PDB file of C-alpha atoms in Angstrom:
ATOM      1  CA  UNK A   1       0.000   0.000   0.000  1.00  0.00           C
ATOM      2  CA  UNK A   2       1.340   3.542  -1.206  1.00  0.00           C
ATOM      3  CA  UNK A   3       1.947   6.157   1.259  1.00  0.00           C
ATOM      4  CA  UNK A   4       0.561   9.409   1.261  1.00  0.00           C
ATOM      5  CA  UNK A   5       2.514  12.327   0.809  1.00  0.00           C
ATOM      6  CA  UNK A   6       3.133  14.185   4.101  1.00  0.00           C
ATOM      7  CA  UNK A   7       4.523  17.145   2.745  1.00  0.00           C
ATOM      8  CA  UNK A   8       3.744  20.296   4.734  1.00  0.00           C
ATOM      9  CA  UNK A   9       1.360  22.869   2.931  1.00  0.00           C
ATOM     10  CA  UNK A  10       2.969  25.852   1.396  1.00  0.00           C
ATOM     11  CA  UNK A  11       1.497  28.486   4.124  1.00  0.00           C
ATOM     12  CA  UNK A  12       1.744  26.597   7.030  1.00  0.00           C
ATOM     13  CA  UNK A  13       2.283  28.025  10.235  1.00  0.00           C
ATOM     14  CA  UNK A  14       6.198  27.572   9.956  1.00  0.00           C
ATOM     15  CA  UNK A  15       6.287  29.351   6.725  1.00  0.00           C
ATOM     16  CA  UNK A  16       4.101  32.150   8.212  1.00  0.00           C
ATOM     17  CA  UNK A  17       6.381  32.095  10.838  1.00  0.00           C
ATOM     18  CA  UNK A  18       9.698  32.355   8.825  1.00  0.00           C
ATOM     19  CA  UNK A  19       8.011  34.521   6.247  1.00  0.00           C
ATOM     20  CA  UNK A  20       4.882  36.463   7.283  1.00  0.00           C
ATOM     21  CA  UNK A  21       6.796  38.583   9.476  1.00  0.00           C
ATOM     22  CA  UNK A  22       9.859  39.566   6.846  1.00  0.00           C
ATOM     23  CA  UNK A  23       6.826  40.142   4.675  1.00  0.00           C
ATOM     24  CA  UNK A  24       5.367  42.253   6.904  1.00  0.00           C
ATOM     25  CA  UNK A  25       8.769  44.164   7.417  1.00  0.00           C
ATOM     26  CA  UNK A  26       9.016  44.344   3.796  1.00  0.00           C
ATOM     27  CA  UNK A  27       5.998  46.123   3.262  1.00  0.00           C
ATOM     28  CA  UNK A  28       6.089  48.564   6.383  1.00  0.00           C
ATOM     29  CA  UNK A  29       9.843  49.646   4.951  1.00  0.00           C
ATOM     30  CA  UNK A  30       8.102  50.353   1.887  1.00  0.00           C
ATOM     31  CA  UNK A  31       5.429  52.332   3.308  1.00  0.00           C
ATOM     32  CA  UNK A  32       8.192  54.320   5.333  1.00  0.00           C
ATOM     33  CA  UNK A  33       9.938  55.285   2.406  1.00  0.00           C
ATOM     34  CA  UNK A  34       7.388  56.251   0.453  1.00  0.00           C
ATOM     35  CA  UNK A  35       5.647  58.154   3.577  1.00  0.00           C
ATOM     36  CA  UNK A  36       9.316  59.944   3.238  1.00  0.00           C
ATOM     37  CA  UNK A  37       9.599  60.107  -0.159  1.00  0.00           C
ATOM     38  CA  UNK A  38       6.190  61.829  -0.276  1.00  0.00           C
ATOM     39  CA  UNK A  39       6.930  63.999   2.087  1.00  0.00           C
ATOM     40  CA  UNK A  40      10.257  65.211   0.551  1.00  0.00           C
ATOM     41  CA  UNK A  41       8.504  65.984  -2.614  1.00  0.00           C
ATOM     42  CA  UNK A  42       5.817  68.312  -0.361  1.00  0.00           C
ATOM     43  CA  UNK A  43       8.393  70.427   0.690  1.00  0.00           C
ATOM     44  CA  UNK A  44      10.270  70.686  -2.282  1.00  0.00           C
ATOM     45  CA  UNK A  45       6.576  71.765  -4.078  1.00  0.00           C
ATOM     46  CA  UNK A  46       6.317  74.479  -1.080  1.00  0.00           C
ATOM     47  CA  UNK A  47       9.972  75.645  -2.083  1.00  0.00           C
ATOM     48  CA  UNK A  48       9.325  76.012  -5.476  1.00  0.00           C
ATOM     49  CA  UNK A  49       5.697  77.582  -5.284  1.00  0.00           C
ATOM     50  CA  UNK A  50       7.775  80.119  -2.766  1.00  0.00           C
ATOM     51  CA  UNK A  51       9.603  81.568  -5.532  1.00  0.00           C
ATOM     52  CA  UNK A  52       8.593  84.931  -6.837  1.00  0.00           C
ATOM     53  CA  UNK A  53       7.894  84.726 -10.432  1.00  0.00           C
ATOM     54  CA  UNK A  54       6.732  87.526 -13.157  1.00  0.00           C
ATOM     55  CA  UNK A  55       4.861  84.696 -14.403  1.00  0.00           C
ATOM     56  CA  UNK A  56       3.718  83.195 -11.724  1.00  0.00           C
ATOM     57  CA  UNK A  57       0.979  81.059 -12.499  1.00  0.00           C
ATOM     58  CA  UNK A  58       3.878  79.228 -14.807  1.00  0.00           C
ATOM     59  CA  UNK A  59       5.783  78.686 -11.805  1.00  0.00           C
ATOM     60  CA  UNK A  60       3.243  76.801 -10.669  1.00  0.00           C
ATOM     61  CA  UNK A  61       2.518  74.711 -13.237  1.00  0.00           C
ATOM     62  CA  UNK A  62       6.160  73.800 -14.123  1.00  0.00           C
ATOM     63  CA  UNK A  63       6.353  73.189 -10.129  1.00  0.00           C
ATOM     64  CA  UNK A  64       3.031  70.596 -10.494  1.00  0.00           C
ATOM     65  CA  UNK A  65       4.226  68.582 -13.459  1.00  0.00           C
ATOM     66  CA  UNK A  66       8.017  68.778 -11.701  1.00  0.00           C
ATOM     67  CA  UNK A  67       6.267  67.007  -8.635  1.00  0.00           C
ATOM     68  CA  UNK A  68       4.019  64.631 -10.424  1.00  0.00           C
ATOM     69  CA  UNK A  69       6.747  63.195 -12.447  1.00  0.00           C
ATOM     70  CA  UNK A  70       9.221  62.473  -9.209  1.00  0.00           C
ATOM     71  CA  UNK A  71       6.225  61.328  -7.389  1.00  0.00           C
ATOM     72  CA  UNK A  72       5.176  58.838  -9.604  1.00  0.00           C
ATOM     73  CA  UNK A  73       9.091  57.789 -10.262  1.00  0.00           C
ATOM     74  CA  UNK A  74       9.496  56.843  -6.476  1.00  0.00           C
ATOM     75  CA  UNK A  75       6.289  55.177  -6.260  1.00  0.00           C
ATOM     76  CA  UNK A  76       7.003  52.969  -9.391  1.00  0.00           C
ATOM     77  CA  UNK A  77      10.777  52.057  -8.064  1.00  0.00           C
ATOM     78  CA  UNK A  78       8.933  51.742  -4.161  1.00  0.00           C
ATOM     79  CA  UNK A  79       6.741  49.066  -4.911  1.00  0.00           C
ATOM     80  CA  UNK A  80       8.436  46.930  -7.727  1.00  0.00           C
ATOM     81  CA  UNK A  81      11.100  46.262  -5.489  1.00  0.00           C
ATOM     82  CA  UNK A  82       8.689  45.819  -2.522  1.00  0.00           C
ATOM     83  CA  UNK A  83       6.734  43.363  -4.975  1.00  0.00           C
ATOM     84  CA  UNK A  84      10.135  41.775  -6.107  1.00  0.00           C
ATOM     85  CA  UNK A  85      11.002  41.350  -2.605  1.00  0.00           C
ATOM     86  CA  UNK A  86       7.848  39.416  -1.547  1.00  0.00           C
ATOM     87  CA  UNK A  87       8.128  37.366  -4.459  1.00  0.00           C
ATOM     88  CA  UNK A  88      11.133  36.373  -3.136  1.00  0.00           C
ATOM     89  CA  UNK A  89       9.822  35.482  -0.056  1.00  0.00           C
ATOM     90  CA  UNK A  90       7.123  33.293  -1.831  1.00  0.00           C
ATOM     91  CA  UNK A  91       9.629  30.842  -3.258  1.00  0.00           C
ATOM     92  CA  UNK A  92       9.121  32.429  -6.744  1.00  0.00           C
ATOM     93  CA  UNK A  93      11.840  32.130  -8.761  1.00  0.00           C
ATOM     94  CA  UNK A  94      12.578  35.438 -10.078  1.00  0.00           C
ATOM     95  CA  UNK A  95      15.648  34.446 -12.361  1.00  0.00           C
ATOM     96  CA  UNK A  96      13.537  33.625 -15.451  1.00  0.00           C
ATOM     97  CA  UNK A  97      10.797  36.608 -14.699  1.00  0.00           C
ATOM     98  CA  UNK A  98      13.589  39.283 -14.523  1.00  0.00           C
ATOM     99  CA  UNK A  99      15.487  37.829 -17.307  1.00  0.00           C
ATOM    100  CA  UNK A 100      11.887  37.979 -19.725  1.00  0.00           C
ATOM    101  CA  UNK A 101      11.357  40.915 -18.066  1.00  0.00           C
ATOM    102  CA  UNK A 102      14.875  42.650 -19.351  1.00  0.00           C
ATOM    103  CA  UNK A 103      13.868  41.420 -22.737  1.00  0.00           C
ATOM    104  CA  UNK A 104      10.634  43.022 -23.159  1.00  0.00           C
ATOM    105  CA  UNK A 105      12.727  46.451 -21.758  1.00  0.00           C
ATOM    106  CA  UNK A 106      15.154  46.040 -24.076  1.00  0.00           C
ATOM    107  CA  UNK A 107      12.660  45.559 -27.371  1.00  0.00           C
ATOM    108  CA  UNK A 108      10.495  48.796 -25.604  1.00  0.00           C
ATOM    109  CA  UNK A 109      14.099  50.614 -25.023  1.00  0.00           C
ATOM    110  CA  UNK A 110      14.462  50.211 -29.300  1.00  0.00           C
ATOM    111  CA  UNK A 111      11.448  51.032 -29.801  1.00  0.00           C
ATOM    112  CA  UNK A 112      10.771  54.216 -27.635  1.00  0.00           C
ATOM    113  CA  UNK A 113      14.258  55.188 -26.723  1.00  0.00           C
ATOM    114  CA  UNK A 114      13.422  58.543 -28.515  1.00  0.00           C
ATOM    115  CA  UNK A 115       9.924  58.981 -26.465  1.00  0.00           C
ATOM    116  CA  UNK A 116      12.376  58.717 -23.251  1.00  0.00           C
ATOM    117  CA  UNK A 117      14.566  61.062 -24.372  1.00  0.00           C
ATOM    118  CA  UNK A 118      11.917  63.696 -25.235  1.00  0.00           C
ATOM    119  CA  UNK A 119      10.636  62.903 -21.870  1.00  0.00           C
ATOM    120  CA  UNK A 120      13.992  63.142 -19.903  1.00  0.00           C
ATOM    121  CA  UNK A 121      14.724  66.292 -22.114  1.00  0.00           C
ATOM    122  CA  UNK A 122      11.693  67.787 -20.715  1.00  0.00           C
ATOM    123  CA  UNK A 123      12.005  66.868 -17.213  1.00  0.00           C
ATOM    124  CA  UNK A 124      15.095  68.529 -17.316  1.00  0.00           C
ATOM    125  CA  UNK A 125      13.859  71.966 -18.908  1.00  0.00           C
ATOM    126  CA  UNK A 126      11.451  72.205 -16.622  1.00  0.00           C
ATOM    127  CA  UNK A 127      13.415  71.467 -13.179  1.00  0.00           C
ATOM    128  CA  UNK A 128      16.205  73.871 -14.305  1.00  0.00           C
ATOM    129  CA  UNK A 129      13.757  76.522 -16.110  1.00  0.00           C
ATOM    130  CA  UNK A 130      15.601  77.253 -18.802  1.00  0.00           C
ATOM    131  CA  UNK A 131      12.702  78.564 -20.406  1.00  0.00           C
ATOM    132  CA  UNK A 132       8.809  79.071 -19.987  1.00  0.00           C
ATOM    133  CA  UNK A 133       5.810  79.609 -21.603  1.00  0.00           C
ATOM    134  CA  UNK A 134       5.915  82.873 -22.921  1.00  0.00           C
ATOM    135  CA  UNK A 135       9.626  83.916 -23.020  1.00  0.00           C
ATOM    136  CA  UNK A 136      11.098  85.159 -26.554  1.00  0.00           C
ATOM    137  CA  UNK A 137      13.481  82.047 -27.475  1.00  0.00           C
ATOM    138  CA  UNK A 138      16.160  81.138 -29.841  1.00  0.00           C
ATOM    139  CA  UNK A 139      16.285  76.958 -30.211  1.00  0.00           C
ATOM    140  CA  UNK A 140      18.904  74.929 -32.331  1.00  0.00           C
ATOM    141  CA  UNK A 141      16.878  72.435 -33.423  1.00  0.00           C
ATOM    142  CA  UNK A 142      19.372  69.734 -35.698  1.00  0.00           C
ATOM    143  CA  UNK A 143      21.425  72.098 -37.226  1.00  0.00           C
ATOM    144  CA  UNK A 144      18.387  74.498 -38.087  1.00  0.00           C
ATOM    145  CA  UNK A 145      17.805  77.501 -35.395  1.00  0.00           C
ATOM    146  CA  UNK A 146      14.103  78.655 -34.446  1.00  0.00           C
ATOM    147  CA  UNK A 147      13.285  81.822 -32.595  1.00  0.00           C
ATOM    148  CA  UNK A 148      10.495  82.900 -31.204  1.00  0.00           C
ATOM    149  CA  UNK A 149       7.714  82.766 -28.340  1.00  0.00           C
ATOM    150  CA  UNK A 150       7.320  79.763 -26.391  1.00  0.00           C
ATOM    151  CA  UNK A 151       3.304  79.250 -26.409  1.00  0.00           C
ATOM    152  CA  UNK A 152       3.092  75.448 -24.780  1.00  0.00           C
ATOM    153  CA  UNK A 153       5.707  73.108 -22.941  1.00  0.00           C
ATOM    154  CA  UNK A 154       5.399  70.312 -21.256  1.00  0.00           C
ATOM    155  CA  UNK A 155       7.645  67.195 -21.013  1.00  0.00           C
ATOM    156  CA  UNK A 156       7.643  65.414 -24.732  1.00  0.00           C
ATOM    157  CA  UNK A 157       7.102  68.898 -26.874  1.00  0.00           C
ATOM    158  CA  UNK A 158       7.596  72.579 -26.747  1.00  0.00           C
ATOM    159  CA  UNK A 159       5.792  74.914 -28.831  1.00  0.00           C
ATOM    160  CA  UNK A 160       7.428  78.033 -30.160  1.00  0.00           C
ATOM    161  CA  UNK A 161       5.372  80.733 -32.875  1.00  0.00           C
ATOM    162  CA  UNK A 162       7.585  82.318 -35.150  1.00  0.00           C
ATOM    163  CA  UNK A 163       7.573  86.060 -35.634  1.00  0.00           C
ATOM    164  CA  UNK A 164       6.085  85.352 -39.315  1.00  0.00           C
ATOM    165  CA  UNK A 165       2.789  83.013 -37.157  1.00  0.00           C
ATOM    166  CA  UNK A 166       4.571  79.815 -37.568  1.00  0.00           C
ATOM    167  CA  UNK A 167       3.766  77.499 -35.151  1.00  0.00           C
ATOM    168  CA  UNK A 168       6.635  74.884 -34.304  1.00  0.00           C
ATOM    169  CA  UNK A 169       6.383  71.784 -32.205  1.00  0.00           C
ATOM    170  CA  UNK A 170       9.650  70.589 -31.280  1.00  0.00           C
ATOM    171  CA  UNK A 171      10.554  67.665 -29.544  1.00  0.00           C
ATOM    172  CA  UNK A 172      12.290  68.797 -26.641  1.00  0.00           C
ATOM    173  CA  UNK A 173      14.950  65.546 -27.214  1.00  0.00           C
ATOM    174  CA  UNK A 174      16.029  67.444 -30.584  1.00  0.00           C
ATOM    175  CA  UNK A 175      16.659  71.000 -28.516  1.00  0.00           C
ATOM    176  CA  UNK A 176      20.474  71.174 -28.811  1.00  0.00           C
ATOM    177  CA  UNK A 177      21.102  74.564 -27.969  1.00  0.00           C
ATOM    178  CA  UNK A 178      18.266  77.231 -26.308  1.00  0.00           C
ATOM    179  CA  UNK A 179      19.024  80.695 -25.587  1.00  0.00           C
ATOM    180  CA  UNK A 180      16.426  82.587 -23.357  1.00  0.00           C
ATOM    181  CA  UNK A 181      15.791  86.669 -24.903  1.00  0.00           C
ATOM    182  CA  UNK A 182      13.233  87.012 -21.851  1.00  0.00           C
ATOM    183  CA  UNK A 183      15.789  86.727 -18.964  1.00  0.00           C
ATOM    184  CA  UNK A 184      17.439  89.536 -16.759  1.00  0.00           C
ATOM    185  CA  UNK A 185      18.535  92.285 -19.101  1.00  0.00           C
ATOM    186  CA  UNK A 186      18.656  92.794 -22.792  1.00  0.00           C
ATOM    187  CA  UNK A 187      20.635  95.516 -24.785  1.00  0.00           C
ATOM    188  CA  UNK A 188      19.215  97.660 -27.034  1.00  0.00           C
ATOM    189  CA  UNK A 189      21.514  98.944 -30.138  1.00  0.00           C
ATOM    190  CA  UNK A 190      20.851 101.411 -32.324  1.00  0.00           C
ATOM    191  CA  UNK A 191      23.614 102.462 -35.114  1.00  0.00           C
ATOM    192  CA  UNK A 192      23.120 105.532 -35.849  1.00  0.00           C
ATOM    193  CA  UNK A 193      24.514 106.870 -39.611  1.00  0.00           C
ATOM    194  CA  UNK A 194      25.773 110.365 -39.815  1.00  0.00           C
ATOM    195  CA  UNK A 195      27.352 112.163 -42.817  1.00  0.00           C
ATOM    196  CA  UNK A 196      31.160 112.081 -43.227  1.00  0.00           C
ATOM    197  CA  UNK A 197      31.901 115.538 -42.914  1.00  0.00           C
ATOM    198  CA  UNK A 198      29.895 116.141 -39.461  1.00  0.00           C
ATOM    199  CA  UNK A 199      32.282 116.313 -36.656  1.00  0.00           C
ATOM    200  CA  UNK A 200      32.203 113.404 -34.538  1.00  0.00           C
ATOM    201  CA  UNK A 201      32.295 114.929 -30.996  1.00  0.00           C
ATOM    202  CA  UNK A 202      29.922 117.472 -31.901  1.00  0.00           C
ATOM    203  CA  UNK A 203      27.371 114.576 -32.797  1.00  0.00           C
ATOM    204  CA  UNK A 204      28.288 112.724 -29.586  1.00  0.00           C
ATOM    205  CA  UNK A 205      27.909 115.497 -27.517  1.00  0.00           C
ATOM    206  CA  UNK A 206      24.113 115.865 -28.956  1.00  0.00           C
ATOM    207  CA  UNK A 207      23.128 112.447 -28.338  1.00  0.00           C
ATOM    208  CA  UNK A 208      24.389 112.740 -24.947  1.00  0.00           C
ATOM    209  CA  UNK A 209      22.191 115.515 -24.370  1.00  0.00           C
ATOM    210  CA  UNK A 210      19.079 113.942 -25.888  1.00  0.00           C
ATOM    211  CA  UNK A 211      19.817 110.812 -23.885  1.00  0.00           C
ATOM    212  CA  UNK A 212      19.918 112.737 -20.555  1.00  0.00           C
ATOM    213  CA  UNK A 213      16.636 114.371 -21.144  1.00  0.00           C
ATOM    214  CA  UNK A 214      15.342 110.895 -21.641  1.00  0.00           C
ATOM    215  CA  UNK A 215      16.429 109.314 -18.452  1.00  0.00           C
ATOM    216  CA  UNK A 216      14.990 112.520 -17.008  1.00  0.00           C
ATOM    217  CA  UNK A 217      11.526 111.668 -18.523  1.00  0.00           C
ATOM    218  CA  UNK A 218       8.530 110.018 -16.254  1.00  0.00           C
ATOM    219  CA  UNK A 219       7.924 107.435 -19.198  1.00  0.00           C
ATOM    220  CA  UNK A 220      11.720 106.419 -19.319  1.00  0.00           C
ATOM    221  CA  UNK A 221      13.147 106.782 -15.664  1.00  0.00           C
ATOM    222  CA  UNK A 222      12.677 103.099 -14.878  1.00  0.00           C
ATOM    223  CA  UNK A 223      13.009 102.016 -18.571  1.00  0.00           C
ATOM    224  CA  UNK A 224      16.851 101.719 -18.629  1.00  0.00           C
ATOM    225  CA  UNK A 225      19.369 100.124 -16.413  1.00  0.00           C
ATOM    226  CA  UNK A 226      22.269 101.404 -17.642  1.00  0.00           C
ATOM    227  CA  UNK A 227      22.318 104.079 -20.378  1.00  0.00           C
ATOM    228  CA  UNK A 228      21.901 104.912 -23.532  1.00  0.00           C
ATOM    229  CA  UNK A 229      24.925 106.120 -24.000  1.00  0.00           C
ATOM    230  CA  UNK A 230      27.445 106.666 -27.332  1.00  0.00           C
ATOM    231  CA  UNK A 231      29.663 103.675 -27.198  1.00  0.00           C
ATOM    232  CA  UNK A 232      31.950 104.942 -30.198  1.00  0.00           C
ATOM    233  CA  UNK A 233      32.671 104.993 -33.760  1.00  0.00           C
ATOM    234  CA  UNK A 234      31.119 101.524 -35.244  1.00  0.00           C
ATOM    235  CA  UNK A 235      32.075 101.664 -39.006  1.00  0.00           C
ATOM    236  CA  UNK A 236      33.531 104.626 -41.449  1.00  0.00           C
ATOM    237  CA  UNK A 237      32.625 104.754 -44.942  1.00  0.00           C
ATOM    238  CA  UNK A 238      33.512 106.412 -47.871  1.00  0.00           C
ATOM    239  CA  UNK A 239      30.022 109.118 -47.197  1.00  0.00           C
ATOM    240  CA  UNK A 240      29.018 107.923 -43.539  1.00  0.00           C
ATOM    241  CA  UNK A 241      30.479 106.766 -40.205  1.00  0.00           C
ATOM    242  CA  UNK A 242      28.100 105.002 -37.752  1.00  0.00           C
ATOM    243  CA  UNK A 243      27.893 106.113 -33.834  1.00  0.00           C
ATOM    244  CA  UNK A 244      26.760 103.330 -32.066  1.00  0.00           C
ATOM    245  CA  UNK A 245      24.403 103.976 -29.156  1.00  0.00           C
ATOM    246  CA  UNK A 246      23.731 101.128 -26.349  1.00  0.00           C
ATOM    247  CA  UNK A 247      21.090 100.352 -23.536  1.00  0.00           C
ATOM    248  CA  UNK A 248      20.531  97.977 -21.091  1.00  0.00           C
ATOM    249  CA  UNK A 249      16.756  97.515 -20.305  1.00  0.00           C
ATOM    250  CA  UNK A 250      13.997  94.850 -19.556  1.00  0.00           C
ATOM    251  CA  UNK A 251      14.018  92.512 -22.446  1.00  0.00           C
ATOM    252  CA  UNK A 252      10.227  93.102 -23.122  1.00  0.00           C
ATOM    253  CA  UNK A 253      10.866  96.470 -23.466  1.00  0.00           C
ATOM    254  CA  UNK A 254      13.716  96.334 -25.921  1.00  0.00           C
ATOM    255  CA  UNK A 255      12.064  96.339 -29.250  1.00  0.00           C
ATOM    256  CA  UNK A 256      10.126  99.489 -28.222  1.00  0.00           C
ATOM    257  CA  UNK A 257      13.014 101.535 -26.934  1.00  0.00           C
ATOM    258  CA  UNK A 258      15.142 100.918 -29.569  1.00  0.00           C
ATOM    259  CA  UNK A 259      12.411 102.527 -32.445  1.00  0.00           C
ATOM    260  CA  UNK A 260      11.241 105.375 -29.876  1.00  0.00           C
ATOM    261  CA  UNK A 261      15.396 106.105 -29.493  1.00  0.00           C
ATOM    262  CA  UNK A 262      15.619 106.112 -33.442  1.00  0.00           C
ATOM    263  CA  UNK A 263      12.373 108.893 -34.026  1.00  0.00           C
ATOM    264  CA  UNK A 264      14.301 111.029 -30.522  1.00  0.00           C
ATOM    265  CA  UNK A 265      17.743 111.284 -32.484  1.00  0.00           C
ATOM    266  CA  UNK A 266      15.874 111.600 -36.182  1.00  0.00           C
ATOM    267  CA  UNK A 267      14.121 114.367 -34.598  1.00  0.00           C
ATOM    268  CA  UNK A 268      16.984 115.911 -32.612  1.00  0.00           C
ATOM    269  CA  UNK A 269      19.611 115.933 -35.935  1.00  0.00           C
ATOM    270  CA  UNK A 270      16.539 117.984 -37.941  1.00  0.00           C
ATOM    271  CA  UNK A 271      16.571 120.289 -34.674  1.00  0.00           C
ATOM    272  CA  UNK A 272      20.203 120.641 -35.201  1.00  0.00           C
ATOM    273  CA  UNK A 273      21.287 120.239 -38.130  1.00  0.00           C
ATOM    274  CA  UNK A 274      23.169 117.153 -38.117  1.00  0.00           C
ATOM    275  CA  UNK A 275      23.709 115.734 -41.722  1.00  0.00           C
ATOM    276  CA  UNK A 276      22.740 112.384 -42.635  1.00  0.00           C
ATOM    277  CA  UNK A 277      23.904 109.904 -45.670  1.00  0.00           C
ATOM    278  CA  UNK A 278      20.953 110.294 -47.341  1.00  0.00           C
ATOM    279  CA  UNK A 279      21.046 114.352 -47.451  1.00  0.00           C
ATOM    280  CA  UNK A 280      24.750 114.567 -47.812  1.00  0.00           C
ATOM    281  CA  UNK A 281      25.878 116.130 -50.433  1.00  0.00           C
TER     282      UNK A 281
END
């Protein structure tokens, strides 16, 4: 007569015994660390939000998606190891699961390896703030450079409109080089032309004059940070030589100040005289 088989069930009271409670461990660790992990990201959120912006409402969004993404990148790594873990603990053997597993990461790797990049790209545009919606931009896009403002971004694309109405959608993997015209300061420059046979310190000293009254203006007293002012002879021609006149200003307010500087000194060389190429003789 055969014997029966004896052998112990799998979740016996032993195993429970050996296992239940690293199990248990297992899964309270995990909770810790994401408990921590969670609150980490809070108070990085607060930091950010904390952060005087002009455009403030960006901040905040860039701050959201910057907090969403970690968040759900520490709760994915938290619990597959967790899960991994009890597995482990199960008797499972994980050998051939991790190696199919690899696999199928590789063949997705191939296959979206330029999805991840846009994504990692954008991640990283966003947690340095390079740029934001609205800012005036100039983006090197593979070997081809864009300018223009920034109307949408978020982690795979940025949109930038053209001055012409273009509208560009740019993955932000193919941004190689950005440059940011919204920033700090900009210069103004505006060369001015001025017949050959005008002397060239009398011309100074009348856009120095004009540019004083300006700074003295209501409209213009917070306009400039430094300047305008002559910074010197740019180019002499065979009729002409070129005064070149700087300013450094909000770069919103560039564009404007350089065209209202241009009608002040047209004005001021038909007050005084001053020659120009197009009237010398």
């Amino acid at each position: 007569m055969r014997e029966r088989d004896t052998d112990p069930p799998i979740f016996s009271l032993d195993w429970l015994g050996e296992n239940g409670v690293q199990i248990a461990i297992i899964l309270a660790v995990s909770l810790l660390i994401f408990a921590m992990a969670k609150l980490a990201v809070r108070r990085m959120r607060r930091r950010l939000e904390g952060i005087e912006s002009l455009t403030q409402e960006m901040n905040l969004q860039r701050t959201a998606t910057l907090t969403e993404v970690v968040s759900y990148a520490i709760r994915v790594v938290v619990w597959t190891v967790a899960t991994l873990m009890i597995l482990g603990q199960l008797g499972i053997n994980l050998g051939p699961l991790l190696a199919g597993a690899g696999i199928v990461g590789v063949a997705l790797g191939f296959g979206a390896q330029n999805l991840v990049k846009d994504f990692l790209a954008g991640f990283f545009i966003l947690l340095e703030n390079q740029f934001g919606v609205g800012d005036q931009v100039e983006i090197q896009v593979l070997g081809k450079e864009l300018s223009g403002r920034v109307e949408a971004l978020d982690l795979r694309t940025t949109e930038v409109r053209s001055f012409e109405g273009t509208l560009h959608t740019i993955p932000n993997g193919n941004i190689i080089v950005s440059g940011n015209r919204s920033r700090g300061w900009a210069r103004a420059i505006v060369d001015v032309g001025v017949a050959y046979d005008e002397d060239v310190d009398r011309v100074r000293g009348i856009l120095e004059e004009l540019f004083e009254e300006v700074r003295r203006e209501d409209g213009f007293k917070d306009a400039f940070f430094e300047g305008p002012k002559v910074l010197g002879v740019e180019q002499i021609g065979e009729k002409d030589f070129v005064l070149r006149v700087i300013a450094e200003t909000r770069p919103s307010r560039r564009p404007g100040l350089e065209s209202e500087l241009r009608v002040r000194i047209k004005r001021r060389f038909d007050e005084r005289g001053v020659k120009v190429p197009a009237s010398a003789g």
